[in-house]
mmCIF file of C-alpha atoms and ligand atoms in Angstrom:
data_model
loop_
_atom_site.group_PDB
_atom_site.id
_atom_site.type_symbol
_atom_site.label_atom_id
_atom_site.label_comp_id
_atom_site.label_asym_id
_atom_site.label_seq_id
_atom_site.Cartn_x
_atom_site.Cartn_y
_atom_site.Cartn_z
ATOM 1 C CA MET A 60 -162.048 130.295 -39.109
ATOM 2 C CA ASP A 61 -160.275 126.932 -39.400
ATOM 3 C CA THR A 62 -157.557 127.581 -41.992
ATOM 4 C CA SER A 63 -156.935 123.878 -42.602
ATOM 5 C CA LYS A 64 -160.271 123.721 -44.396
ATOM 6 C CA ASN A 65 -160.954 125.011 -47.858
ATOM 7 C CA LEU A 66 -163.828 127.392 -48.456
ATOM 8 C CA SER A 67 -166.294 124.819 -49.793
ATOM 9 C CA GLN A 68 -165.754 122.696 -46.663
ATOM 10 C CA VAL A 69 -166.355 125.706 -44.439
ATOM 11 C CA ILE A 70 -169.605 126.506 -46.274
ATOM 12 C CA ARG A 71 -170.765 122.874 -46.180
ATOM 13 C CA ASP A 72 -170.096 122.743 -42.419
ATOM 14 C CA ARG A 73 -172.089 125.921 -41.915
ATOM 15 C CA MET A 74 -175.059 124.529 -43.858
ATOM 16 C CA LYS A 75 -174.960 121.271 -41.877
ATOM 17 C CA GLN A 76 -174.879 123.213 -38.628
ATOM 18 C CA ASP A 77 -177.944 125.187 -39.741
ATOM 19 C CA ASN A 78 -179.717 122.024 -40.925
ATOM 20 C CA LYS A 79 -179.835 123.630 -44.357
ATOM 21 C CA ARG A 80 -180.379 121.045 -47.095
ATOM 22 C CA PHE A 81 -177.978 121.443 -50.027
ATOM 23 C CA TRP A 82 -179.127 118.885 -52.561
ATOM 24 C CA ALA A 83 -178.452 119.497 -56.269
ATOM 25 C CA GLY A 84 -181.878 121.067 -56.727
ATOM 26 C CA ASP A 85 -181.732 123.342 -53.660
ATOM 27 C CA ASN A 86 -181.044 127.064 -53.720
ATOM 28 C CA ILE A 87 -178.197 127.975 -51.344
ATOM 29 C CA SER A 88 -177.864 131.674 -52.185
ATOM 30 C CA ASP A 89 -177.905 132.558 -48.461
ATOM 31 C CA TYR A 90 -174.497 130.873 -48.209
ATOM 32 C CA VAL A 91 -172.830 131.770 -51.529
ATOM 33 C CA ASP A 92 -172.511 135.303 -52.869
ATOM 34 C CA ASP A 93 -170.412 136.980 -55.558
ATOM 35 C CA ASN A 94 -167.591 137.656 -53.069
ATOM 36 C CA VAL A 95 -166.896 133.955 -52.459
ATOM 37 C CA LYS A 96 -167.602 132.677 -55.975
ATOM 38 C CA PRO A 97 -164.111 133.314 -57.444
ATOM 39 C CA GLU A 98 -162.499 131.222 -54.694
ATOM 40 C CA LEU A 99 -165.078 128.458 -55.106
ATOM 41 C CA ILE A 100 -164.448 128.449 -58.870
ATOM 42 C CA SER A 101 -160.705 128.082 -58.230
ATOM 43 C CA GLU A 102 -161.352 125.157 -55.888
ATOM 44 C CA ALA A 103 -163.659 123.494 -58.421
ATOM 45 C CA THR A 104 -161.030 124.043 -61.142
ATOM 46 C CA ALA A 105 -158.432 122.092 -59.116
ATOM 47 C CA ALA A 106 -160.985 119.336 -58.500
ATOM 48 C CA PHE A 107 -161.927 119.093 -62.204
ATOM 49 C CA GLU A 108 -158.201 118.920 -63.044
ATOM 50 C CA ARG A 109 -157.967 115.838 -60.833
ATOM 51 C CA VAL A 110 -161.020 114.324 -62.571
ATOM 52 C CA LEU A 111 -159.436 114.862 -66.018
ATOM 53 C CA ASP A 112 -156.173 113.348 -64.749
ATOM 54 C CA THR A 113 -158.023 110.279 -63.495
ATOM 55 C CA LEU A 114 -159.779 109.991 -66.839
ATOM 56 C CA LEU A 115 -156.259 109.823 -68.355
ATOM 57 C CA ILE A 116 -156.739 112.945 -70.464
ATOM 58 C CA ASP A 117 -153.501 114.806 -71.174
ATOM 59 C CA ARG A 118 -154.406 118.342 -70.189
ATOM 60 C CA GLU A 119 -150.779 119.470 -70.466
ATOM 61 C CA THR A 120 -150.263 118.971 -74.216
ATOM 62 C CA ASP A 121 -153.802 118.580 -75.607
ATOM 63 C CA PRO A 122 -154.648 122.186 -76.525
ATOM 64 C CA ASN A 123 -158.382 121.471 -76.330
ATOM 65 C CA SER A 124 -158.166 120.106 -72.804
ATOM 66 C CA LYS A 125 -155.818 122.725 -71.344
ATOM 67 C CA GLY A 126 -158.435 125.118 -70.021
ATOM 68 C CA THR A 127 -161.227 122.583 -69.670
ATOM 69 C CA ALA A 128 -161.149 122.280 -65.871
ATOM 70 C CA ARG A 129 -161.589 126.009 -65.414
ATOM 71 C CA ARG A 130 -164.230 126.192 -68.149
ATOM 72 C CA LEU A 131 -166.193 123.447 -66.369
ATOM 73 C CA ALA A 132 -165.886 125.160 -62.984
ATOM 74 C CA LYS A 133 -167.123 128.498 -64.372
ATOM 75 C CA MET A 134 -169.899 126.844 -66.355
ATOM 76 C CA TYR A 135 -171.246 125.040 -63.291
ATOM 77 C CA TYR A 136 -171.208 128.114 -61.047
ATOM 78 C CA ASN A 137 -172.270 130.774 -63.560
ATOM 79 C CA GLU A 138 -174.464 128.910 -66.001
ATOM 80 C CA ILE A 139 -175.835 125.399 -65.694
ATOM 81 C CA MET A 140 -176.195 125.495 -61.895
ATOM 82 C CA ALA A 141 -176.599 129.251 -61.449
ATOM 83 C CA GLY A 142 -180.101 128.747 -60.006
ATOM 84 C CA ARG A 143 -178.540 127.157 -56.912
ATOM 85 C CA TYR A 144 -176.304 130.130 -56.129
ATOM 86 C CA ASP A 145 -178.317 133.129 -57.343
ATOM 87 C CA PRO A 146 -181.129 134.584 -55.224
ATOM 88 C CA ALA A 147 -184.677 134.478 -56.596
ATOM 89 C CA PRO A 148 -185.250 136.841 -59.527
ATOM 90 C CA ASP A 149 -186.854 140.101 -58.572
ATOM 91 C CA ALA A 150 -190.504 139.790 -59.562
ATOM 92 C CA THR A 151 -192.134 143.071 -58.646
ATOM 93 C CA ALA A 152 -195.851 142.502 -58.175
ATOM 94 C CA PHE A 153 -198.544 144.944 -59.255
ATOM 95 C CA PRO A 154 -201.901 145.087 -57.494
ATOM 96 C CA ASN A 155 -204.807 143.404 -59.267
ATOM 97 C CA ASP A 156 -207.569 144.461 -56.902
ATOM 98 C CA SER A 157 -209.501 147.228 -58.639
ATOM 99 C CA ALA A 158 -213.106 146.889 -59.782
ATOM 100 C CA ASP A 159 -212.021 145.891 -63.301
ATOM 101 C CA ARG A 160 -209.375 143.447 -62.112
ATOM 102 C CA TYR A 161 -208.330 140.630 -64.411
ATOM 103 C CA GLU A 162 -209.997 137.432 -63.234
ATOM 104 C CA GLY A 163 -209.196 135.112 -66.118
ATOM 105 C CA MET A 164 -206.617 132.443 -66.746
ATOM 106 C CA LEU A 165 -203.110 133.329 -67.813
ATOM 107 C CA VAL A 166 -200.895 130.771 -69.542
ATOM 108 C CA VAL A 167 -197.216 131.493 -70.180
ATOM 109 C CA ARG A 168 -194.891 129.305 -72.211
ATOM 110 C CA SER A 169 -191.307 129.233 -70.922
ATOM 111 C CA GLU A 170 -188.302 127.617 -72.565
ATOM 112 C CA LEU A 171 -186.339 125.517 -70.109
ATOM 113 C CA ARG A 172 -182.736 124.375 -69.978
ATOM 114 C CA SER A 173 -181.851 122.144 -67.092
ATOM 115 C CA MET A 174 -179.638 119.263 -66.071
ATOM 116 C CA CYS A 175 -180.504 115.902 -64.513
ATOM 117 C CA SER A 176 -179.012 115.469 -61.072
ATOM 118 C CA HIS A 177 -178.300 111.768 -61.669
ATOM 119 C CA HIS A 178 -175.917 112.039 -64.646
ATOM 120 C CA HIS A 179 -175.497 115.806 -65.186
ATOM 121 C CA GLN A 180 -176.900 115.433 -68.683
ATOM 122 C CA PRO A 181 -178.814 118.274 -70.340
ATOM 123 C CA VAL A 182 -182.583 118.501 -70.128
ATOM 124 C CA SER A 183 -184.312 120.809 -72.571
ATOM 125 C CA GLY A 184 -187.937 121.535 -72.992
ATOM 126 C CA VAL A 185 -190.739 123.884 -72.285
ATOM 127 C CA ALA A 186 -192.954 124.667 -69.307
ATOM 128 C CA TYR A 187 -196.523 125.919 -69.571
ATOM 129 C CA ILE A 188 -197.430 127.872 -66.465
ATOM 130 C CA GLY A 189 -201.092 128.661 -65.888
ATOM 131 C CA ILE A 190 -202.685 130.673 -63.105
ATOM 132 C CA ILE A 191 -206.023 132.224 -62.300
ATOM 133 C CA ALA A 192 -204.985 135.774 -61.507
ATOM 134 C CA ALA A 193 -205.080 136.591 -57.783
ATOM 135 C CA GLU A 194 -204.555 139.974 -56.036
ATOM 136 C CA LYS A 195 -201.120 140.481 -57.591
ATOM 137 C CA LEU A 196 -199.799 140.391 -61.142
ATOM 138 C CA ILE A 197 -196.163 140.041 -62.167
ATOM 139 C CA GLY A 198 -194.555 140.956 -65.503
ATOM 140 C CA LEU A 199 -194.933 138.233 -68.134
ATOM 141 C CA SER A 200 -191.182 137.745 -68.538
ATOM 142 C CA LYS A 201 -190.924 137.050 -64.804
ATOM 143 C CA TYR A 202 -192.682 133.695 -65.186
ATOM 144 C CA THR A 203 -189.856 132.546 -67.461
ATOM 145 C CA ARG A 204 -187.187 134.070 -65.208
ATOM 146 C CA ILE A 205 -188.580 132.168 -62.220
ATOM 147 C CA ALA A 206 -188.901 128.923 -64.211
ATOM 148 C CA GLN A 207 -185.310 129.247 -65.485
ATOM 149 C CA TRP A 208 -184.031 130.010 -62.005
ATOM 150 C CA CYS A 209 -185.628 126.745 -60.797
ATOM 151 C CA ALA A 210 -184.338 124.834 -63.838
ATOM 152 C CA ARG A 211 -180.688 125.891 -63.712
ATOM 153 C CA ARG A 212 -179.804 123.368 -61.045
ATOM 154 C CA GLY A 213 -179.439 119.628 -60.859
ATOM 155 C CA THR A 214 -183.042 118.490 -61.087
ATOM 156 C CA LEU A 215 -185.498 115.721 -61.738
ATOM 157 C CA GLN A 216 -188.337 116.767 -63.996
ATOM 158 C CA GLU A 217 -190.939 115.819 -61.359
ATOM 159 C CA GLU A 218 -189.135 117.935 -58.763
ATOM 160 C CA LEU A 219 -188.718 120.822 -61.213
ATOM 161 C CA ALA A 220 -192.479 120.981 -61.904
ATOM 162 C CA ASN A 221 -193.127 121.175 -58.147
ATOM 163 C CA ASP A 222 -190.446 123.842 -57.647
ATOM 164 C CA ILE A 223 -191.839 126.055 -60.412
ATOM 165 C CA ALA A 224 -195.398 125.701 -59.048
ATOM 166 C CA ARG A 225 -194.268 126.657 -55.539
ATOM 167 C CA GLU A 226 -192.217 129.679 -56.650
ATOM 168 C CA ILE A 227 -194.938 130.995 -59.003
ATOM 169 C CA ALA A 228 -197.477 130.665 -56.169
ATOM 170 C CA LYS A 229 -195.124 132.623 -53.905
ATOM 171 C CA ALA A 230 -194.556 135.414 -56.458
ATOM 172 C CA THR A 231 -198.184 135.827 -57.585
ATOM 173 C CA GLY A 232 -200.196 134.780 -54.539
ATOM 174 C CA ALA A 233 -202.201 132.496 -56.859
ATOM 175 C CA LYS A 234 -203.800 129.442 -55.244
ATOM 176 C CA ASP A 235 -205.149 128.075 -58.528
ATOM 177 C CA LEU A 236 -202.327 127.103 -60.827
ATOM 178 C CA GLY A 237 -200.928 124.471 -63.112
ATOM 179 C CA VAL A 238 -197.465 123.663 -64.448
ATOM 180 C CA TYR A 239 -197.008 121.344 -67.397
ATOM 181 C CA ILE A 240 -193.490 120.445 -68.572
ATOM 182 C CA GLN A 241 -192.479 118.632 -71.726
ATOM 183 C CA ALA A 242 -188.772 117.875 -72.057
ATOM 184 C CA VAL A 243 -186.169 115.682 -73.702
ATOM 185 C CA HIS A 244 -183.441 114.236 -71.533
ATOM 186 C CA GLY A 245 -179.800 113.842 -72.453
ATOM 187 C CA CYS A 246 -179.874 110.826 -70.149
ATOM 188 C CA CYS A 247 -182.152 108.977 -72.550
ATOM 189 C CA GLU A 248 -180.571 110.347 -75.720
ATOM 190 C CA ASN A 249 -176.848 110.070 -75.037
ATOM 191 C CA ARG A 250 -176.542 107.004 -72.902
ATOM 192 C CA GLY A 251 -178.394 103.897 -71.793
ATOM 193 C CA ILE A 252 -181.337 103.420 -74.124
ATOM 194 C CA MET A 253 -180.095 106.035 -76.680
ATOM 195 C CA ALA A 254 -183.692 106.988 -77.455
ATOM 196 C CA HIS A 255 -183.569 110.074 -79.637
ATOM 197 C CA SER A 256 -187.207 111.003 -79.590
ATOM 198 C CA SER A 257 -188.212 110.251 -76.030
ATOM 199 C CA LEU A 258 -190.300 112.932 -74.435
ATOM 200 C CA THR A 259 -191.261 113.226 -70.766
ATOM 201 C CA GLN A 260 -194.309 115.087 -69.546
ATOM 202 C CA THR A 261 -195.105 116.143 -65.999
ATOM 203 C CA THR A 262 -198.109 118.027 -64.665
ATOM 204 C CA VAL A 263 -198.660 119.701 -61.319
ATOM 205 C CA LEU A 264 -202.154 121.042 -60.594
ATOM 206 C CA LYS A 265 -203.240 123.103 -57.582
ATOM 207 C CA GLY A 266 -206.565 124.518 -56.416
ATOM 208 C CA ALA A 267 -209.245 124.845 -59.124
ATOM 209 C CA PHE A 268 -206.870 123.358 -61.724
ATOM 210 C CA LYS A 269 -207.062 120.159 -59.711
ATOM 211 C CA THR A 270 -210.641 120.195 -58.457
ATOM 212 C CA ASP A 271 -212.569 121.827 -61.318
ATOM 213 C CA PRO A 272 -212.620 119.821 -64.574
ATOM 214 C CA GLY A 273 -213.573 122.964 -66.556
ATOM 215 C CA THR A 274 -210.489 124.873 -65.352
ATOM 216 C CA LYS A 275 -208.248 121.917 -66.028
ATOM 217 C CA LYS A 276 -209.671 121.551 -69.539
ATOM 218 C CA GLU A 277 -209.191 125.275 -70.256
ATOM 219 C CA PHE A 278 -205.517 124.953 -69.190
ATOM 220 C CA MET A 279 -204.924 121.891 -71.355
ATOM 221 C CA ASP A 280 -206.725 123.528 -74.320
ATOM 222 C CA ASN A 281 -204.507 126.623 -73.909
ATOM 223 C CA ILE A 282 -201.420 124.415 -74.004
ATOM 224 C CA LYS A 283 -202.625 122.791 -77.241
ATOM 225 C CA LEU A 284 -203.280 126.229 -78.777
ATOM 226 C CA GLN A 285 -199.781 127.362 -77.789
ATOM 227 C CA GLN A 286 -198.268 124.200 -79.240
ATOM 228 C CA GLU A 287 -199.907 124.919 -82.581
ATOM 229 C CA PHE A 288 -197.932 128.155 -82.748
ATOM 230 C CA ALA A 289 -194.692 126.826 -81.343
ATOM 231 C CA PRO A 290 -194.632 123.051 -81.655
ATOM 232 C CA ARG A 291 -192.134 121.164 -79.625
HETATM 233 ZN ZN1 ZN B 517 -179.913 111.252 -65.685
#
């Protein structure tokens, strides 16, 4: 190993060599595990210290800014971007292939907390995930775990809807599915247009959700019913 390089450089080089994409919304858990995280957090702490210095914030005497660099480094790795570094949540599947198998639609509402990759501003909202049950079923809480795992990265809402659809399809084997996300963006609220009530909606439809108007209507009606109970 080249000792003149720090750990994050070594890992970046390895990903480039493997042609592994490492955009803000990509999962790179094959390259980062719990053994290397403490060193990466230390490196990020030093880098955030330099950012605070350049912002002319006195982190030596301001008691509130003293530990900020390390808090930021830990928050990025362990919380707001954890979905980049953690492997996919374990979603044990149960067979749904007996004579009395469930063939209906299932719609799960999942709270989402994410961050826009352009400005690193918070995104908060809710995803409605609908599937027509296939040969496997997963526990209801797993839908939210998968959605959160996709959300806790730097994302765009359009990209996030696609990511959730792909990962739910992988975990359930469902070909017919829909993902509808409604979210407010810190980007719009805290900067630029300062719009406090702007809401963004994105919809991804696959299989029957896309081709069969009846299925699509049932999904949208389910969302409206859910919203009556938990308005957003
Ligand atoms: Zn933004």
